[in-house]
Amino acid sequence: MDRERQKRAPIYEALKAFEKKRVVPFDVPGHKRGRGNPELVQLLGEKCVSLDVNSMKPLDNLCHPVSVIKEAEELAAEAFGAAGAYLMVGGTTSAVQTMVLSVCRAGDKIILPRNVHKSVMNAMVLCGAVPVYVNPEVNQKLGISLGMEVEKVRQAIEDNPDAVAVFVNNPTYYGICSDIKTIVELAHARGMKVLADEAHGTHLYFGKNLPMHAMEAGADLAAVSMHKSGGSLTQSSLLLLNKGVNADYVRQIINLTQTTSASYLLLSSLDISRRNLALRGEESFKKVVEMAEYARGEINSIGGYYAYGKELVNGNSVFDYDVTKLSVYTRDIGLAGIEVYDLLRDEYDIQIEFGDISNILAYISIGDRIQDIERLVGALADIERLYKKDSTGLLSGEYISPKVVTSPQKAFYSDKVSVPVEKSAGKVCAEFVMCYPPGIPILAPGEMITDDIVQYIIYAKEKGCSMQGTEDPAVDRLQVLACPPGDIP
Amino acid sequence: MEFWFSELHTGNVKLSVRIEKQLFSGESEYQRIDVFDSEEFGRFVSLDGEIVFSEKDEFIYDEMVTHVPMAVHPCVKNVLIIGGGDGGVAKELLQYPTVETIDVVETDEMFVDVCRRFFPDVACALEDPRVKVYYDDGLRFLRNKKGRYDLIINDSTDPFGHTEGLFTREFYGSCYNALKEDGIMVYQHGSPFYDEDEAACRSMHRKAYRSFPISRVYQAHIPTCPSGYWLFGFASKKYHPIRDFKPKEWNARNLETWYYTTHLHMGAFMLPKYVEDLLEEEENKR
């Protein structure tokens, strides 16, 4: 990486130059540098609205970059050690969907762990790909899905030689990494592509002593959430490409669904964040690691909580662990993760990333300060003191093996009927059900609904998880296939 | 030459003090620290542009956070002062022979150094053998302390700066834990007058009220504070500030004060209607 070149930020520079020209706008956006919407200016500031401009020659066009956006993408590729990079404005969701749509056509098989983000399954609904799930091992105590074991991936590849791609979370929301390098070797040996969801892995490209990133492992495509650990604005993201990927075809796929009015606020935030990461990332993530490790030590010394770290590494289902993550197991104090999550917000004015059935996850980033960590630790200590309960009777977030009856696309577009959740066991689900965050589906279209799943959904609702994905906003009813499972073609 | 120090009390109101001389300006890891000499308030310190104490009115809050709990608790031996880096509160406490140890926890070492250098008459209290200064985050210092103190005084004034953590529910909870069974906590409760201060004031009372069985608020007039009107919180596990008040015993000590008297003690808890109302509203929430 050329540090001198990385000091540049072409989109940012072009915006600065454009601002100085004081061009009279007879184009969109219609707020015309905010003059037409004073209340918006008051909320966002003059600077911000004046940068909300349209694509034009001096500022390039995201749909077909030839100048400053192209340069920014090249700089991003260089910074991330990739052959190519695309700036994305539809969230990492759009990057993940592009990965799947770029390698799968209708009926193609894709090998993936079940604990993927819903965007992967949405892409399968769109393109008609068929999932082949590798059931991840589950840590019984923590109730979280771990990484994909190499042996199970090898088996899946052998059983499905016609599969076109293998999909890997690198890392999972909780920080668990699979042996992505070996998985790439296995897949490439059979001519399959490897897609990596690095929504939670931007920092792997810049920090020292962190798990291996997808480009280094040789994965073909990677979706990187710059707006998570990278510091850019919400909804901005990056799609990385390795050598041997047809970059122009990927651009076409992006343009199938991407807006033609990309926001320059998002684009410039990607540009500036990339520069910041390239120049100062290593140092920043060193601090993040120190803060996370400090918090882990302090939380573990409270008693009752378990803030897990590198000790989970077992060389297989937990090949590596991302120590910037701060996940805490809470069931031993008699509270579900989601209950601690709610207490932190309602009673202590602390908003954390999410709480599930057994864990909470606090997101530590380059924006944190040690005094805020002290608050989080202090609040957890206080919760332990005031709200600790007997932990018997708490359900653990067990992994329920999915039974795929038909492809997500077929199920989604079939004739459906609506049934109450508690009467849905034995039917085939036609929609998604998930807690958000983390957004990993409990049910995806085309999967068999079982008693265990029904019980889990009811329990998660009771505990206050925010459920979504269903047509019924209250998640009291589920859409299921009209024809019985036996008759599905 | 006219040389003025101005502090915004709200976006639309400011307090300006004519300055004779600036004596110090420095940036610590946590805040900007300035020391000035002025005609009206004498020497004063500002942190991030806000006056934290002046020679002229410092006695008021030092006395109010010390003598009020000391006239209620029958025998205070171990005291913790959080953010008392100037030594003013410790100095008041040292007048009591029952006090055996005073732990002072201050995050910012530079602040203590500045106080020692420019306010030696007050900061000298920190050199007393009964006083021990710890440079640490208040929340962190408290976390593992259990049943250790008779009295905790939170001398930090700013709920928005780097001491934000000392105005949170986790802080009150940690204090509760660190106090003995009949312990008292006294804290700076801010000013209830301007809108933005009122919100902080409400939230403090709500948190303390839920953390302690007894939680009352008392008042004082402090000219350099926003609106000149300031509140303190009295949170306690056992003693009520009025019902358990021991004026005779306190007067028998014959301490010299300039603001506090046992009559004022009673009056300080008699709050204006609008303050009573906003506190009650917070108590009834939930």
Short mmCIF file of N, CA, C and O in Angstrom, two decimals, chain B residues 188-273:
data_model
loop_
_atom_site.label_atom_id
_atom_site.label_comp_id
_atom_site.label_asym_id
_atom_site.label_seq_id
_atom_site.Cartn_x
_atom_site.Cartn_y
_atom_site.Cartn_z
N GLN B 188 -23.56 17.05 43.93
CA GLN B 188 -23.94 18.30 43.28
C GLN B 188 -25.14 18.00 42.40
O GLN B 188 -25.09 17.13 41.54
N HIS B 189 -26.21 18.72 42.62
CA HIS B 189 -27.45 18.39 41.92
C HIS B 189 -27.78 19.37 40.79
O HIS B 189 -28.85 19.33 40.20
N GLY B 190 -26.86 20.29 40.52
CA GLY B 190 -27.08 21.21 39.42
C GLY B 190 -28.09 22.30 39.75
O GLY B 190 -28.53 22.44 40.88
N SER B 191 -28.44 23.03 38.71
CA SER B 191 -29.37 24.14 38.88
C SER B 191 -30.68 23.79 38.18
O SER B 191 -30.66 23.26 37.09
N PRO B 192 -31.82 24.08 38.79
CA PRO B 192 -33.08 23.67 38.18
C PRO B 192 -33.69 24.73 37.28
O PRO B 192 -34.76 24.54 36.73
N PHE B 193 -33.00 25.86 37.11
CA PHE B 193 -33.70 27.02 36.55
C PHE B 193 -33.82 27.00 35.02
O PHE B 193 -34.90 27.07 34.48
N TYR B 194 -32.69 26.94 34.34
CA TYR B 194 -32.76 26.95 32.87
C TYR B 194 -33.17 25.57 32.34
O TYR B 194 -32.87 24.55 32.96
N ASP B 195 -33.80 25.58 31.17
CA ASP B 195 -34.37 24.35 30.62
C ASP B 195 -33.39 23.18 30.54
O ASP B 195 -33.68 22.08 30.98
N GLU B 196 -32.21 23.45 29.94
CA GLU B 196 -31.31 22.31 29.73
C GLU B 196 -30.76 21.79 31.06
O GLU B 196 -30.53 20.60 31.23
N ASP B 197 -30.58 22.69 32.04
CA ASP B 197 -30.12 22.27 33.36
C ASP B 197 -31.23 21.51 34.07
O ASP B 197 -30.98 20.57 34.81
N GLU B 198 -32.47 21.95 33.82
CA GLU B 198 -33.60 21.31 34.48
C GLU B 198 -33.67 19.84 34.10
O GLU B 198 -33.90 18.96 34.94
N ALA B 199 -33.43 19.55 32.83
CA ALA B 199 -33.51 18.16 32.38
C ALA B 199 -32.47 17.30 33.10
O ALA B 199 -32.78 16.19 33.56
N ALA B 200 -31.24 17.83 33.23
CA ALA B 200 -30.18 17.08 33.91
C ALA B 200 -30.53 16.89 35.38
O ALA B 200 -30.32 15.83 35.97
N CYS B 201 -31.10 17.94 35.97
CA CYS B 201 -31.47 17.93 37.38
C CYS B 201 -32.56 16.87 37.65
O CYS B 201 -32.48 16.10 38.59
N ARG B 202 -33.54 16.84 36.76
CA ARG B 202 -34.61 15.84 36.88
C ARG B 202 -34.04 14.43 36.81
O ARG B 202 -34.39 13.56 37.61
N SER B 203 -33.18 14.23 35.84
CA SER B 203 -32.69 12.88 35.62
C SER B 203 -31.83 12.42 36.81
O SER B 203 -31.88 11.27 37.23
N MET B 204 -31.08 13.37 37.41
CA MET B 204 -30.29 13.00 38.60
C MET B 204 -31.19 12.56 39.74
O MET B 204 -30.93 11.59 40.41
N HIS B 205 -32.25 13.32 39.95
CA HIS B 205 -33.12 12.98 41.07
C HIS B 205 -33.81 11.64 40.84
O HIS B 205 -33.95 10.82 41.75
N ARG B 206 -34.22 11.42 39.60
CA ARG B 206 -34.89 10.16 39.27
C ARG B 206 -33.98 8.98 39.61
O ARG B 206 -34.40 8.01 40.22
N LYS B 207 -32.71 9.10 39.22
CA LYS B 207 -31.78 8.00 39.43
C LYS B 207 -31.48 7.79 40.92
O LYS B 207 -31.48 6.67 41.42
N ALA B 208 -31.22 8.89 41.63
CA ALA B 208 -30.89 8.77 43.05
C ALA B 208 -32.10 8.25 43.83
O ALA B 208 -31.98 7.41 44.72
N TYR B 209 -33.28 8.75 43.46
CA TYR B 209 -34.50 8.37 44.16
C TYR B 209 -34.75 6.88 44.06
O TYR B 209 -35.24 6.25 44.99
N ARG B 210 -34.37 6.31 42.91
CA ARG B 210 -34.59 4.87 42.73
C ARG B 210 -33.46 4.04 43.34
O ARG B 210 -33.60 2.85 43.50
N SER B 211 -32.34 4.68 43.64
CA SER B 211 -31.20 3.92 44.16
C SER B 211 -31.13 3.91 45.68
O SER B 211 -30.51 3.03 46.26
N PHE B 212 -31.73 4.92 46.34
CA PHE B 212 -31.61 5.04 47.80
C PHE B 212 -33.00 5.14 48.44
O PHE B 212 -33.90 5.75 47.88
N PRO B 213 -33.14 4.58 49.66
CA PRO B 213 -34.44 4.68 50.33
C PRO B 213 -34.79 6.13 50.71
O PRO B 213 -35.96 6.49 50.71
N ILE B 214 -33.78 6.93 51.04
CA ILE B 214 -34.06 8.33 51.35
C ILE B 214 -33.31 9.19 50.35
O ILE B 214 -32.11 9.02 50.14
N SER B 215 -34.03 10.10 49.71
CA SER B 215 -33.37 10.96 48.73
C SER B 215 -34.03 12.33 48.75
O SER B 215 -35.15 12.49 48.29
N ARG B 216 -33.35 13.31 49.35
CA ARG B 216 -33.90 14.67 49.43
C ARG B 216 -32.95 15.65 48.74
O ARG B 216 -31.78 15.34 48.52
N VAL B 217 -33.49 16.82 48.44
CA VAL B 217 -32.71 17.82 47.71
C VAL B 217 -32.66 19.10 48.53
O VAL B 217 -33.65 19.46 49.17
N TYR B 218 -31.51 19.75 48.58
CA TYR B 218 -31.42 21.04 49.28
C TYR B 218 -30.69 22.07 48.42
O TYR B 218 -30.13 21.73 47.38
N GLN B 219 -30.73 23.32 48.85
CA GLN B 219 -30.37 24.41 47.95
C GLN B 219 -29.36 25.36 48.56
O GLN B 219 -29.16 25.40 49.78
N ALA B 220 -28.73 26.14 47.69
CA ALA B 220 -27.86 27.22 48.16
C ALA B 220 -27.77 28.26 47.05
O ALA B 220 -28.12 28.00 45.90
N HIS B 221 -27.28 29.42 47.46
CA HIS B 221 -27.09 30.49 46.48
C HIS B 221 -25.61 30.55 46.14
O HIS B 221 -24.78 30.79 47.02
N ILE B 222 -25.26 30.27 44.89
CA ILE B 222 -23.86 30.31 44.49
C ILE B 222 -23.74 31.21 43.26
O ILE B 222 -24.17 30.84 42.16
N PRO B 223 -23.17 32.40 43.41
CA PRO B 223 -23.21 33.41 42.34
C PRO B 223 -22.63 32.96 41.01
O PRO B 223 -23.14 33.36 39.96
N THR B 224 -21.58 32.14 40.99
CA THR B 224 -20.98 31.80 39.69
C THR B 224 -21.69 30.64 38.98
O THR B 224 -21.34 30.29 37.87
N CYS B 225 -22.69 30.04 39.63
CA CYS B 225 -23.42 28.95 38.97
C CYS B 225 -24.46 29.52 38.01
O CYS B 225 -24.92 30.63 38.20
N PRO B 226 -24.88 28.72 37.03
CA PRO B 226 -25.94 29.17 36.14
C PRO B 226 -27.16 29.60 36.96
O PRO B 226 -27.63 28.84 37.81
N SER B 227 -27.63 30.81 36.74
CA SER B 227 -28.76 31.42 37.44
C SER B 227 -28.45 31.71 38.92
O SER B 227 -29.29 32.22 39.63
N GLY B 228 -27.27 31.38 39.38
CA GLY B 228 -26.89 31.68 40.76
C GLY B 228 -27.55 30.80 41.80
O GLY B 228 -27.36 30.97 43.00
N TYR B 229 -28.35 29.87 41.33
CA TYR B 229 -29.14 29.04 42.25
C TYR B 229 -28.74 27.59 42.05
O TYR B 229 -28.74 27.09 40.92
N TRP B 230 -28.39 26.91 43.13
CA TRP B 230 -27.77 25.59 43.00
C TRP B 230 -28.42 24.61 43.95
O TRP B 230 -28.84 24.98 45.04
N LEU B 231 -28.49 23.37 43.51
CA LEU B 231 -29.08 22.33 44.37
C LEU B 231 -28.03 21.26 44.72
O LEU B 231 -27.06 21.06 43.99
N PHE B 232 -28.27 20.60 45.83
CA PHE B 232 -27.46 19.46 46.24
C PHE B 232 -28.39 18.29 46.52
O PHE B 232 -29.54 18.48 46.89
N GLY B 233 -27.85 17.09 46.36
CA GLY B 233 -28.65 15.90 46.65
C GLY B 233 -28.16 15.26 47.94
O GLY B 233 -26.95 15.20 48.19
N PHE B 234 -29.11 14.79 48.74
CA PHE B 234 -28.80 14.09 49.98
C PHE B 234 -29.45 12.72 49.84
O PHE B 234 -30.68 12.60 49.89
N ALA B 235 -28.65 11.69 49.62
CA ALA B 235 -29.20 10.35 49.45
C ALA B 235 -28.64 9.48 50.56
O ALA B 235 -27.44 9.54 50.85
N SER B 236 -29.50 8.68 51.16
CA SER B 236 -29.06 8.03 52.39
C SER B 236 -29.76 6.70 52.58
O SER B 236 -30.88 6.48 52.11
N LYS B 237 -29.07 5.80 53.25
CA LYS B 237 -29.66 4.48 53.49
C LYS B 237 -30.52 4.48 54.75
O LYS B 237 -31.42 3.65 54.90
N LYS B 238 -30.23 5.36 55.70
CA LYS B 238 -30.91 5.28 57.00
C LYS B 238 -31.34 6.65 57.53
O LYS B 238 -32.47 6.81 58.00
N TYR B 239 -30.45 7.61 57.50
CA TYR B 239 -30.74 8.88 58.16
C TYR B 239 -31.48 9.86 57.26
O TYR B 239 -31.10 10.07 56.11
N HIS B 240 -32.50 10.48 57.84
CA HIS B 240 -33.25 11.50 57.13
C HIS B 240 -32.63 12.85 57.48
O HIS B 240 -32.32 13.12 58.64
N PRO B 241 -32.46 13.74 56.49
CA PRO B 241 -31.73 14.99 56.74
C PRO B 241 -32.41 15.93 57.74
O PRO B 241 -31.75 16.78 58.33
N ILE B 242 -33.71 15.79 57.92
CA ILE B 242 -34.41 16.66 58.88
C ILE B 242 -34.74 15.88 60.15
O ILE B 242 -34.44 16.30 61.26
N ARG B 243 -35.32 14.70 59.99
CA ARG B 243 -35.75 13.93 61.16
C ARG B 243 -34.56 13.48 62.01
O ARG B 243 -34.67 13.36 63.23
N ASP B 244 -33.45 13.21 61.37
CA ASP B 244 -32.27 12.75 62.13
C ASP B 244 -31.23 13.86 62.32
O ASP B 244 -30.09 13.59 62.67
N PHE B 245 -31.63 15.06 62.07
CA PHE B 245 -30.77 16.22 62.20
C PHE B 245 -30.45 16.46 63.68
O PHE B 245 -31.33 16.39 64.53
N LYS B 246 -29.15 16.72 63.99
CA LYS B 246 -28.75 16.89 65.38
C LYS B 246 -28.09 18.25 65.59
O LYS B 246 -26.87 18.35 65.72
N PRO B 247 -28.92 19.31 65.61
CA PRO B 247 -28.36 20.67 65.69
C PRO B 247 -27.56 20.92 66.96
O PRO B 247 -26.52 21.57 66.92
N LYS B 248 -28.06 20.39 68.09
CA LYS B 248 -27.36 20.66 69.35
C LYS B 248 -25.95 20.10 69.31
O LYS B 248 -24.98 20.79 69.64
N GLU B 249 -25.84 18.86 68.89
CA GLU B 249 -24.53 18.22 68.82
C GLU B 249 -23.61 18.98 67.88
O GLU B 249 -22.43 19.16 68.16
N TRP B 250 -24.19 19.40 66.76
CA TRP B 250 -23.33 20.08 65.79
C TRP B 250 -22.84 21.43 66.36
O TRP B 250 -21.67 21.77 66.27
N ASN B 251 -23.78 22.17 66.95
CA ASN B 251 -23.39 23.48 67.51
C ASN B 251 -22.35 23.33 68.62
O ASN B 251 -21.50 24.20 68.81
N ALA B 252 -22.42 22.20 69.33
CA ALA B 252 -21.47 21.97 70.41
C ALA B 252 -20.03 21.83 69.89
O ALA B 252 -19.08 21.98 70.64
N ARG B 253 -19.91 21.54 68.61
CA ARG B 253 -18.57 21.40 68.04
C ARG B 253 -17.86 22.74 67.88
O ARG B 253 -16.64 22.77 67.70
N ASN B 254 -18.66 23.81 67.86
CA ASN B 254 -18.09 25.15 67.73
C ASN B 254 -17.21 25.35 66.50
O ASN B 254 -16.11 25.87 66.58
N LEU B 255 -17.72 24.90 65.35
CA LEU B 255 -16.93 25.08 64.12
C LEU B 255 -17.20 26.46 63.55
O LEU B 255 -18.29 27.00 63.67
N GLU B 256 -16.20 27.00 62.91
CA GLU B 256 -16.36 28.31 62.31
C GLU B 256 -16.87 28.15 60.87
O GLU B 256 -16.27 27.43 60.08
N THR B 257 -17.99 28.80 60.56
CA THR B 257 -18.50 28.74 59.18
C THR B 257 -18.91 30.14 58.74
O THR B 257 -19.07 31.04 59.57
N TRP B 258 -19.07 30.26 57.40
CA TRP B 258 -19.51 31.56 56.85
C TRP B 258 -20.87 31.47 56.17
O TRP B 258 -21.51 32.45 55.92
N TYR B 259 -21.25 30.26 55.84
CA TYR B 259 -22.53 30.09 55.16
C TYR B 259 -23.47 29.21 56.00
O TYR B 259 -24.59 29.58 56.28
N TYR B 260 -22.97 28.07 56.39
CA TYR B 260 -23.81 27.09 57.06
C TYR B 260 -24.14 27.47 58.50
O TYR B 260 -23.25 27.91 59.25
N THR B 261 -25.43 27.33 58.87
CA THR B 261 -25.83 27.39 60.28
C THR B 261 -26.87 26.30 60.45
O THR B 261 -27.41 25.78 59.47
N THR B 262 -27.20 25.97 61.66
CA THR B 262 -28.22 24.93 61.86
C THR B 262 -29.61 25.43 61.48
O THR B 262 -30.48 24.64 61.13
N HIS B 263 -29.82 26.75 61.54
CA HIS B 263 -31.10 27.29 61.03
C HIS B 263 -31.16 27.14 59.53
O HIS B 263 -32.16 26.72 58.96
N LEU B 264 -30.05 27.48 58.88
CA LEU B 264 -30.01 27.39 57.43
C LEU B 264 -30.20 25.94 56.99
O LEU B 264 -30.82 25.66 55.95
N HIS B 265 -29.69 25.00 57.75
CA HIS B 265 -29.85 23.57 57.45
C HIS B 265 -31.33 23.26 57.18
O HIS B 265 -31.67 22.63 56.16
N MET B 266 -32.19 23.69 58.11
CA MET B 266 -33.63 23.43 57.95
C MET B 266 -34.16 24.14 56.70
O MET B 266 -34.89 23.56 55.91
N GLY B 267 -33.76 25.40 56.57
CA GLY B 267 -34.26 26.20 55.45
C GLY B 267 -33.82 25.65 54.10
O GLY B 267 -34.56 25.73 53.12
N ALA B 268 -32.64 25.08 54.06
CA ALA B 268 -32.10 24.63 52.77
C ALA B 268 -32.96 23.54 52.14
O ALA B 268 -32.98 23.36 50.93
N PHE B 269 -33.68 22.80 53.00
CA PHE B 269 -34.53 21.72 52.47
C PHE B 269 -35.93 22.22 52.11
O PHE B 269 -36.75 21.46 51.62
N MET B 270 -36.22 23.48 52.38
CA MET B 270 -37.53 24.04 52.04
C MET B 270 -37.42 24.65 50.64
O MET B 270 -36.89 25.75 50.48
N LEU B 271 -37.92 23.94 49.66
CA LEU B 271 -37.64 24.32 48.28
C LEU B 271 -38.78 25.12 47.68
O LEU B 271 -39.93 25.01 48.10
N PRO B 272 -38.47 25.92 46.67
CA PRO B 272 -39.53 26.64 45.95
C PRO B 272 -40.51 25.65 45.33
O PRO B 272 -40.13 24.52 45.02
N LYS B 273 -41.72 26.13 45.11
CA LYS B 273 -42.77 25.25 44.61
C LYS B 273 -42.37 24.58 43.29
O LYS B 273 -42.57 23.38 43.11
#
